[in-house]
PDB file of C-alpha atoms in Angstrom:
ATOM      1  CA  UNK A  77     244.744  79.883 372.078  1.00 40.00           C
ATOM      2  CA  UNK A  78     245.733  75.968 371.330  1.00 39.00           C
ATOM      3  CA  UNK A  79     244.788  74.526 368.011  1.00 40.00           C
ATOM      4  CA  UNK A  80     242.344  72.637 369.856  1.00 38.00           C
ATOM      5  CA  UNK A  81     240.742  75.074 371.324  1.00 39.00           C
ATOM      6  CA  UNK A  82     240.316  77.066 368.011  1.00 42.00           C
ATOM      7  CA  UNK A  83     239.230  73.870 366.594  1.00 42.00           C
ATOM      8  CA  UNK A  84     235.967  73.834 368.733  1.00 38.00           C
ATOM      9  CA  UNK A  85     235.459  76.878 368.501  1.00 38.00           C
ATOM     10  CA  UNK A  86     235.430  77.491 364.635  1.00 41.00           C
ATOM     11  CA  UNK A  87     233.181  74.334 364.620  1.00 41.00           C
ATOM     12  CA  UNK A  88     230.760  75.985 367.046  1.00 35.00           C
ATOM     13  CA  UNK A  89     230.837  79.289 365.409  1.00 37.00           C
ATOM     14  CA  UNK A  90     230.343  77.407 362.156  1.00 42.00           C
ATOM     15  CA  UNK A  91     226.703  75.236 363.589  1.00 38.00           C
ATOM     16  CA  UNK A  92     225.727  78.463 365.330  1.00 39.00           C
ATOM     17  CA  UNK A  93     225.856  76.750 368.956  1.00 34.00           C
ATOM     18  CA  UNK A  94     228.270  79.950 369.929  1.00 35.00           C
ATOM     19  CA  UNK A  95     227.350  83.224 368.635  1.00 38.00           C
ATOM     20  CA  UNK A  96     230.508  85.488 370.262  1.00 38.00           C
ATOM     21  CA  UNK A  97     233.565  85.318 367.923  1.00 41.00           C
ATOM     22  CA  UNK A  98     236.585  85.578 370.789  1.00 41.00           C
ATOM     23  CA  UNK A  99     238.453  89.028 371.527  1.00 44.00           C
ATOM     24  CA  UNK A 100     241.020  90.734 370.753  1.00 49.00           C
ATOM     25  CA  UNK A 101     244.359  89.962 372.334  1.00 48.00           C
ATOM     26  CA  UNK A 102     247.942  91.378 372.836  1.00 48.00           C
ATOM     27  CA  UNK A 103     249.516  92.229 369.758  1.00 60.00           C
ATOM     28  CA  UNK A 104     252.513  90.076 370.137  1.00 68.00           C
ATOM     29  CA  UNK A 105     254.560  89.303 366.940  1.00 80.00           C
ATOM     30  CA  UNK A 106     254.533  85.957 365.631  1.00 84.00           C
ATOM     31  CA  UNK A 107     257.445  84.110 364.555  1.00 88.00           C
ATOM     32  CA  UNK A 108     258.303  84.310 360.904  1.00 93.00           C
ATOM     33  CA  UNK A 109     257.036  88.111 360.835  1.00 96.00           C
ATOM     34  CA  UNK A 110     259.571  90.580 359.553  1.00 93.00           C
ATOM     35  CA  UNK A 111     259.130  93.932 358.529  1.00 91.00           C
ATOM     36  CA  UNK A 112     261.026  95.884 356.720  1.00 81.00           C
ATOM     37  CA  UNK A 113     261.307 100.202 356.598  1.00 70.00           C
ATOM     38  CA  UNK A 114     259.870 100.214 360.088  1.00 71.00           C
ATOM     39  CA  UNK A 115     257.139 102.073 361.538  1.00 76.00           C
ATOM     40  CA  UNK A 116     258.985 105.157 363.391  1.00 70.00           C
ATOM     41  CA  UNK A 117     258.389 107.396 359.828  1.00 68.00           C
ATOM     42  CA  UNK A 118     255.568 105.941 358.039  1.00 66.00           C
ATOM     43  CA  UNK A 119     254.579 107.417 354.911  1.00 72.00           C
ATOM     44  CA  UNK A 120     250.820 108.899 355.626  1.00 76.00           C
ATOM     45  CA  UNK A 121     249.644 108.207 351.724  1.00 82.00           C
ATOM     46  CA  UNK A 122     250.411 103.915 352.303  1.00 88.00           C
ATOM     47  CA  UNK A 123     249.006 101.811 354.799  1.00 94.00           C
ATOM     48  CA  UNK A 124     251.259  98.793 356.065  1.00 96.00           C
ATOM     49  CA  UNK A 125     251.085  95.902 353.716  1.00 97.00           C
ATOM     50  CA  UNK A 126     251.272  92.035 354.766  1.00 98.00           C
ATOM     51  CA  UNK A 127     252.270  89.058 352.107  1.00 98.00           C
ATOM     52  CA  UNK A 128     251.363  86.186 352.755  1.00 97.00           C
ATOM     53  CA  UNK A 129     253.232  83.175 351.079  1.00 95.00           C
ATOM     54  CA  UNK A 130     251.672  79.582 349.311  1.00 91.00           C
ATOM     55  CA  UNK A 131     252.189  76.392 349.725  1.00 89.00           C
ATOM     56  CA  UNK A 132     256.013  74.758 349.760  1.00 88.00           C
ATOM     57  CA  UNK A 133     257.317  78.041 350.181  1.00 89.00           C
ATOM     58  CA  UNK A 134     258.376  80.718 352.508  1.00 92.00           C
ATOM     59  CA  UNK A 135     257.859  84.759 352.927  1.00 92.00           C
ATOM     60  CA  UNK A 136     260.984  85.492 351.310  1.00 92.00           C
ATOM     61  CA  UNK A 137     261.353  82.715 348.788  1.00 93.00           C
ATOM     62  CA  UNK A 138     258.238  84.053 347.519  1.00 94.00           C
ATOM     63  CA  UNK A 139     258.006  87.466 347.440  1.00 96.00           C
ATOM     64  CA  UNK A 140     261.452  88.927 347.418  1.00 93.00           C
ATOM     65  CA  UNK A 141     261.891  89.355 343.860  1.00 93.00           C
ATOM     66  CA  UNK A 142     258.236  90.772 342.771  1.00 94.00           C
ATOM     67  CA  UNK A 143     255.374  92.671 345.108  1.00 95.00           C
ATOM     68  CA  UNK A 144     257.961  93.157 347.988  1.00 94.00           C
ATOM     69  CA  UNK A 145     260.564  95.039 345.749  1.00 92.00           C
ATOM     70  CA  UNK A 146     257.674  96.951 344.131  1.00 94.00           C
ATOM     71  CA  UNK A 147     255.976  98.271 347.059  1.00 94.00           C
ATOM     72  CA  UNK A 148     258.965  98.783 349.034  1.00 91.00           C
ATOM     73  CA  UNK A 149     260.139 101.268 345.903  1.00 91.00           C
ATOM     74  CA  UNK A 150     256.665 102.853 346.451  1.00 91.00           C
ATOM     75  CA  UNK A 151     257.302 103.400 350.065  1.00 89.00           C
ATOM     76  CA  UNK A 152     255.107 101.316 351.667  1.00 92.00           C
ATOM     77  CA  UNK A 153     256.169  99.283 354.923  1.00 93.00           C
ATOM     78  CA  UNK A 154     256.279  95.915 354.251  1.00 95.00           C
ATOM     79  CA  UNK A 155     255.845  92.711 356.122  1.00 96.00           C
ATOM     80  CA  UNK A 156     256.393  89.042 355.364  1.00 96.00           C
ATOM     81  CA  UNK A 157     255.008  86.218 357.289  1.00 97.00           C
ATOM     82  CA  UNK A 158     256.865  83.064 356.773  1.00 95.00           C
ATOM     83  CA  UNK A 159     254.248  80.237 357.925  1.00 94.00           C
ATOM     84  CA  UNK A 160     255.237  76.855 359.837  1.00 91.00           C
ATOM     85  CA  UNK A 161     256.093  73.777 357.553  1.00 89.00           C
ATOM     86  CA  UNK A 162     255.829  75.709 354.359  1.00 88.00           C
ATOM     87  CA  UNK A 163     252.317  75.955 354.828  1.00 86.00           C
ATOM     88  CA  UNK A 164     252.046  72.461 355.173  1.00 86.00           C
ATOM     89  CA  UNK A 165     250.444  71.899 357.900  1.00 87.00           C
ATOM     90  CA  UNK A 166     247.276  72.902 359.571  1.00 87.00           C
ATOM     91  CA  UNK A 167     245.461  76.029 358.186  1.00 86.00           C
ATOM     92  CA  UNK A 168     243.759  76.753 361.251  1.00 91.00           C
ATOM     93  CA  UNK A 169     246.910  77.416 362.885  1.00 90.00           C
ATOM     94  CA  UNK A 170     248.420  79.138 359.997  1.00 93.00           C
ATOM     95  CA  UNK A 171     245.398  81.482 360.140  1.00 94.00           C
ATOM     96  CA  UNK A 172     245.931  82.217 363.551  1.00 95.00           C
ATOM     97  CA  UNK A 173     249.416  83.566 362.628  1.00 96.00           C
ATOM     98  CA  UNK A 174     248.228  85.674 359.988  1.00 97.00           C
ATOM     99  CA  UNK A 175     245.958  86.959 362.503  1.00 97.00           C
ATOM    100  CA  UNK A 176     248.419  87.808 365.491  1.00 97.00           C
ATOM    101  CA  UNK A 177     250.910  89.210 362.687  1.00 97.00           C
ATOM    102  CA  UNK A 178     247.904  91.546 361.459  1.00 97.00           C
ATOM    103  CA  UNK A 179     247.159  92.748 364.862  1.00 97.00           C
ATOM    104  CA  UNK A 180     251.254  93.407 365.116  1.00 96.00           C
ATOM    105  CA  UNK A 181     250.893  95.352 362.152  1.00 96.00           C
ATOM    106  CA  UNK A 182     248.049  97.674 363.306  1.00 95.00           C
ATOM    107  CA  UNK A 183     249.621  98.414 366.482  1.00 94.00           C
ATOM    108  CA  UNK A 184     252.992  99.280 365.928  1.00 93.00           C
ATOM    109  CA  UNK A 185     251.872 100.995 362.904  1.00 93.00           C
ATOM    110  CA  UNK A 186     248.604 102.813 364.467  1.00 93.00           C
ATOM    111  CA  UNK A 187     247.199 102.403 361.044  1.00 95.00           C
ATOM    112  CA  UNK A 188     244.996  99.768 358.786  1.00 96.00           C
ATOM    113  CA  UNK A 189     246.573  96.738 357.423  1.00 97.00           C
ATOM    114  CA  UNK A 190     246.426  95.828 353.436  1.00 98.00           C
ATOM    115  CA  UNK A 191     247.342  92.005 353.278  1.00 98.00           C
ATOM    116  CA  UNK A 192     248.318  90.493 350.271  1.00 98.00           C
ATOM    117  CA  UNK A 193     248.583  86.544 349.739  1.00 97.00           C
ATOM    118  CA  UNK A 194     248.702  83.752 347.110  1.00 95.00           C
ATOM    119  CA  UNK A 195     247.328  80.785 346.587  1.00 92.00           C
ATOM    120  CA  UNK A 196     246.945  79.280 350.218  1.00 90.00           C
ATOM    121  CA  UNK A 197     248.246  82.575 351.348  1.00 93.00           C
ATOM    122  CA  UNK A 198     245.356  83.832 349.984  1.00 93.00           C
ATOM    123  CA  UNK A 199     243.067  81.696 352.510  1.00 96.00           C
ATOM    124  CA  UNK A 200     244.443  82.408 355.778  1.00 95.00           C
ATOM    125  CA  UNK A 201     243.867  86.307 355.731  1.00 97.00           C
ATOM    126  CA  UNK A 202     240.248  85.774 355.304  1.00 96.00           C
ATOM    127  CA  UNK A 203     240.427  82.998 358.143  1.00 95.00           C
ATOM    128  CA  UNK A 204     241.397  85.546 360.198  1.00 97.00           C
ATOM    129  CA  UNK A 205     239.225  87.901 359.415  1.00 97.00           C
ATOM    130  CA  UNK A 206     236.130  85.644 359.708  1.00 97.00           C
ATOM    131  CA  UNK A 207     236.871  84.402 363.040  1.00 97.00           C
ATOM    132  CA  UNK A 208     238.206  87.901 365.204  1.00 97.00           C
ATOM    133  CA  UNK A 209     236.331  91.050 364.879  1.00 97.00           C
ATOM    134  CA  UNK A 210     239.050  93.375 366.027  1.00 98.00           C
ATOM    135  CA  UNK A 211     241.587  91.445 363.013  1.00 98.00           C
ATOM    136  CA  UNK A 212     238.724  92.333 360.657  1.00 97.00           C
ATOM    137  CA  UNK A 213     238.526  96.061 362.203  1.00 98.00           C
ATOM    138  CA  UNK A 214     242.137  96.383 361.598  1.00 98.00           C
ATOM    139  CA  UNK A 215     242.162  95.238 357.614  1.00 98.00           C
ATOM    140  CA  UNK A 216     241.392  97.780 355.199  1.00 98.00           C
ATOM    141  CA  UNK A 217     242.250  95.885 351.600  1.00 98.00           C
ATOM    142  CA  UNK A 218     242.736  92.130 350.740  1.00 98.00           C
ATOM    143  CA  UNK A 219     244.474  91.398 347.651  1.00 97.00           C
ATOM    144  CA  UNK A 220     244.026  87.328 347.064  1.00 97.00           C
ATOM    145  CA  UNK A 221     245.704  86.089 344.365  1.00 96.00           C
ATOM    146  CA  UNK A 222     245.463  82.712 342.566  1.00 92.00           C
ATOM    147  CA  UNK A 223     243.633  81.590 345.500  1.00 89.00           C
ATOM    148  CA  UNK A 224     241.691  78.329 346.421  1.00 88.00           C
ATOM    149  CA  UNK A 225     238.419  80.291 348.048  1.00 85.00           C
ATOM    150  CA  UNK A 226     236.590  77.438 347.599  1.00 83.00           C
ATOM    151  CA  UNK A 227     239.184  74.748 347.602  1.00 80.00           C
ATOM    152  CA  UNK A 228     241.132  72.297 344.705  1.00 79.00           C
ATOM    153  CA  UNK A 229     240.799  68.948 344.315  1.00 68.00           C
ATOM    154  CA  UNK A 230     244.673  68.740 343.157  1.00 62.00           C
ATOM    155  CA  UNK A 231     245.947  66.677 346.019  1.00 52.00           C
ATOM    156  CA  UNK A 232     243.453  64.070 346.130  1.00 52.00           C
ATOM    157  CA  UNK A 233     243.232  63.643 342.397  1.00 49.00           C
ATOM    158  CA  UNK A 234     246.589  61.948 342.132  1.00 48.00           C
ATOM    159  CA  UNK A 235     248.289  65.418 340.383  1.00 53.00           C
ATOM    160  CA  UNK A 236     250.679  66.043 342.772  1.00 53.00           C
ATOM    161  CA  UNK A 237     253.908  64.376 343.481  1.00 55.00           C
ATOM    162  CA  UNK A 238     254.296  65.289 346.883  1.00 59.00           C
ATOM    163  CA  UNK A 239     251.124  63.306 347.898  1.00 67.00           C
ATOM    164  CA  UNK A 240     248.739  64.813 350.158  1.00 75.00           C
ATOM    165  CA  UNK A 241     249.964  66.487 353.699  1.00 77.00           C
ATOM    166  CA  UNK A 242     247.176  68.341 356.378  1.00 69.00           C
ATOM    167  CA  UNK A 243     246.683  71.740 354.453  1.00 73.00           C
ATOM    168  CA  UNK A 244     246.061  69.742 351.235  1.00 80.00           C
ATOM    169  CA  UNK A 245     243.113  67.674 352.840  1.00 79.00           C
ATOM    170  CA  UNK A 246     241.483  70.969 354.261  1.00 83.00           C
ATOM    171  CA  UNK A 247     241.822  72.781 350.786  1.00 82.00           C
ATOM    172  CA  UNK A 248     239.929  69.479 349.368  1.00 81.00           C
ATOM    173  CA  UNK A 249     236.402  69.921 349.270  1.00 79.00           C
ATOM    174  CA  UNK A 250     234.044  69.565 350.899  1.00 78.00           C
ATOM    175  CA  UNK A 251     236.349  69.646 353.923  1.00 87.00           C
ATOM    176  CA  UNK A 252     235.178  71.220 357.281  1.00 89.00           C
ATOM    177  CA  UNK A 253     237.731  73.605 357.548  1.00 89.00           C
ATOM    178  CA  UNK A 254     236.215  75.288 354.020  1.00 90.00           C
ATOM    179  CA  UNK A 255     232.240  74.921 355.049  1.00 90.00           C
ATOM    180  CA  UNK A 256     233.821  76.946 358.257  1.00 92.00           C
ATOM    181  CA  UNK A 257     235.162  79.396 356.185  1.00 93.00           C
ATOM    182  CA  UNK A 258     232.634  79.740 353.715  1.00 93.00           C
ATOM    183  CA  UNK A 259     229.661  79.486 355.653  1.00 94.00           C
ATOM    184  CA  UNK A 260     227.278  82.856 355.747  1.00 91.00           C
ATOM    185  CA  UNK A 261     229.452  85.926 354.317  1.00 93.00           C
ATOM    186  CA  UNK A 262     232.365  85.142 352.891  1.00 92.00           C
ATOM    187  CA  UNK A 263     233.372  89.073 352.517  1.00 95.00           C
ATOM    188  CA  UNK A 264     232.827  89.891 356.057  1.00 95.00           C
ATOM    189  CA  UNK A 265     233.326  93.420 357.062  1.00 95.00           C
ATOM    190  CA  UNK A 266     234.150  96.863 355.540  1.00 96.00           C
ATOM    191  CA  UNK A 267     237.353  95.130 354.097  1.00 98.00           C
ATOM    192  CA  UNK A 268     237.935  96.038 350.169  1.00 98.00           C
ATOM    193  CA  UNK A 269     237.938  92.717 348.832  1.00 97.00           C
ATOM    194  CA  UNK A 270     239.669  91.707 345.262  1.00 97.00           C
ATOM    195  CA  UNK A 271     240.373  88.173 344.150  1.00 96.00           C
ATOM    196  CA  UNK A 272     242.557  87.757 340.849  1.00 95.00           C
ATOM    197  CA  UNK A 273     242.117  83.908 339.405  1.00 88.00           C
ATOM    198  CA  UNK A 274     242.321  82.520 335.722  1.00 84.00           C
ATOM    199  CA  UNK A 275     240.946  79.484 334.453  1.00 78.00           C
ATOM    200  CA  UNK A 276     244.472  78.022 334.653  1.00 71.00           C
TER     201      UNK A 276
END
């Protein structure tokens, strides 16, 4: 599905003009997905876990040296995504490849999916599960840590010395892309749900 495309539809879903969220579709890998322990003996007590990196980063950059070393020691099969542009650009499209790397997940595994991101990682799970039914089907826990649910104003304020880039404008509020999101239930689903924030 082009960006476009997605685009319209999101915006449609959003005013209620379509009421049909789209189907599933083949469960093709995305780029940037790699998984590590494979799937051929998979431990029956651990579901699959996805990380999903922030903003300037990549999958490995990020989570080599903390959750993936833990889990991995706990025998879970892990997967990292590693998003276009460090997460730069748009997070429509970023969703979308959280979303065909979830539906990897679930069917070369047979099993649920527990995704884990932060900061904008945290965002684009619940993207994905908003939009497809089947992704949402497929997602049993959502760990969100440190993440913008309801956007930061850090880009636009001056704050950061990179200046603002696509991803930054849609985590500004009141953007489209976060009424979208967090229009109607923003915990769709049978999904476990935790988000871990501080004031800081």
């Amino acid at each position: 599905m082009t960006r476009i495309h997605s685009a319209l539809l999101a915006s449609l879903l959003a005013l209620g003009i379509v009421g049909v969220a789209p189907t599933a579709a083949p469960a093709v890998a995305p780029d940037g997905l790699e998984c590590l322990g494979g799937f051929d003996d998979p431990d029956p007590t651990h579901q699959p876990v996805l990380l999903v990196h922030g903003t300037f980063t990549n999958g490995w950059e990020h989570w080599s040296w903390n959750w993936y070393e833990v889990l991995a020691e706990e025998g879970f099969d892990v997967c990292v995504i590693t998003l276009p542009d460090r997460s730069l650009g748009d997070m429509q499209g970023q969703g979308e490849t959280v979303r065909d790397a979830i539906r990897h997940i679930a069917a070369q595994s047979g099993d649920q999916v527990d995704v884990m991101g932060h900061s904008q990682g945290a965002v684009h799970p619940r993207w994905a599960v908003k939009w497809w039914p089947d992704v949402r089907a497929s997602v049993d826990d959502m760990v969100m840590l440190a993440g913008p649910q309801h956007g930061t104003e850090l880009g636009g304020s001056g704050e950061s010395p990179f200046g603002c880039f696509e991803s930054c404008w849609q985590m500004m509020p009141p953007s489209q892309y976060l009424a979208a999101l967090n229009a109607d239930d923003e915990t769709p689903g049978d999904i476990d749900y935790t988000s871990i924030y501080s004031a800081f």
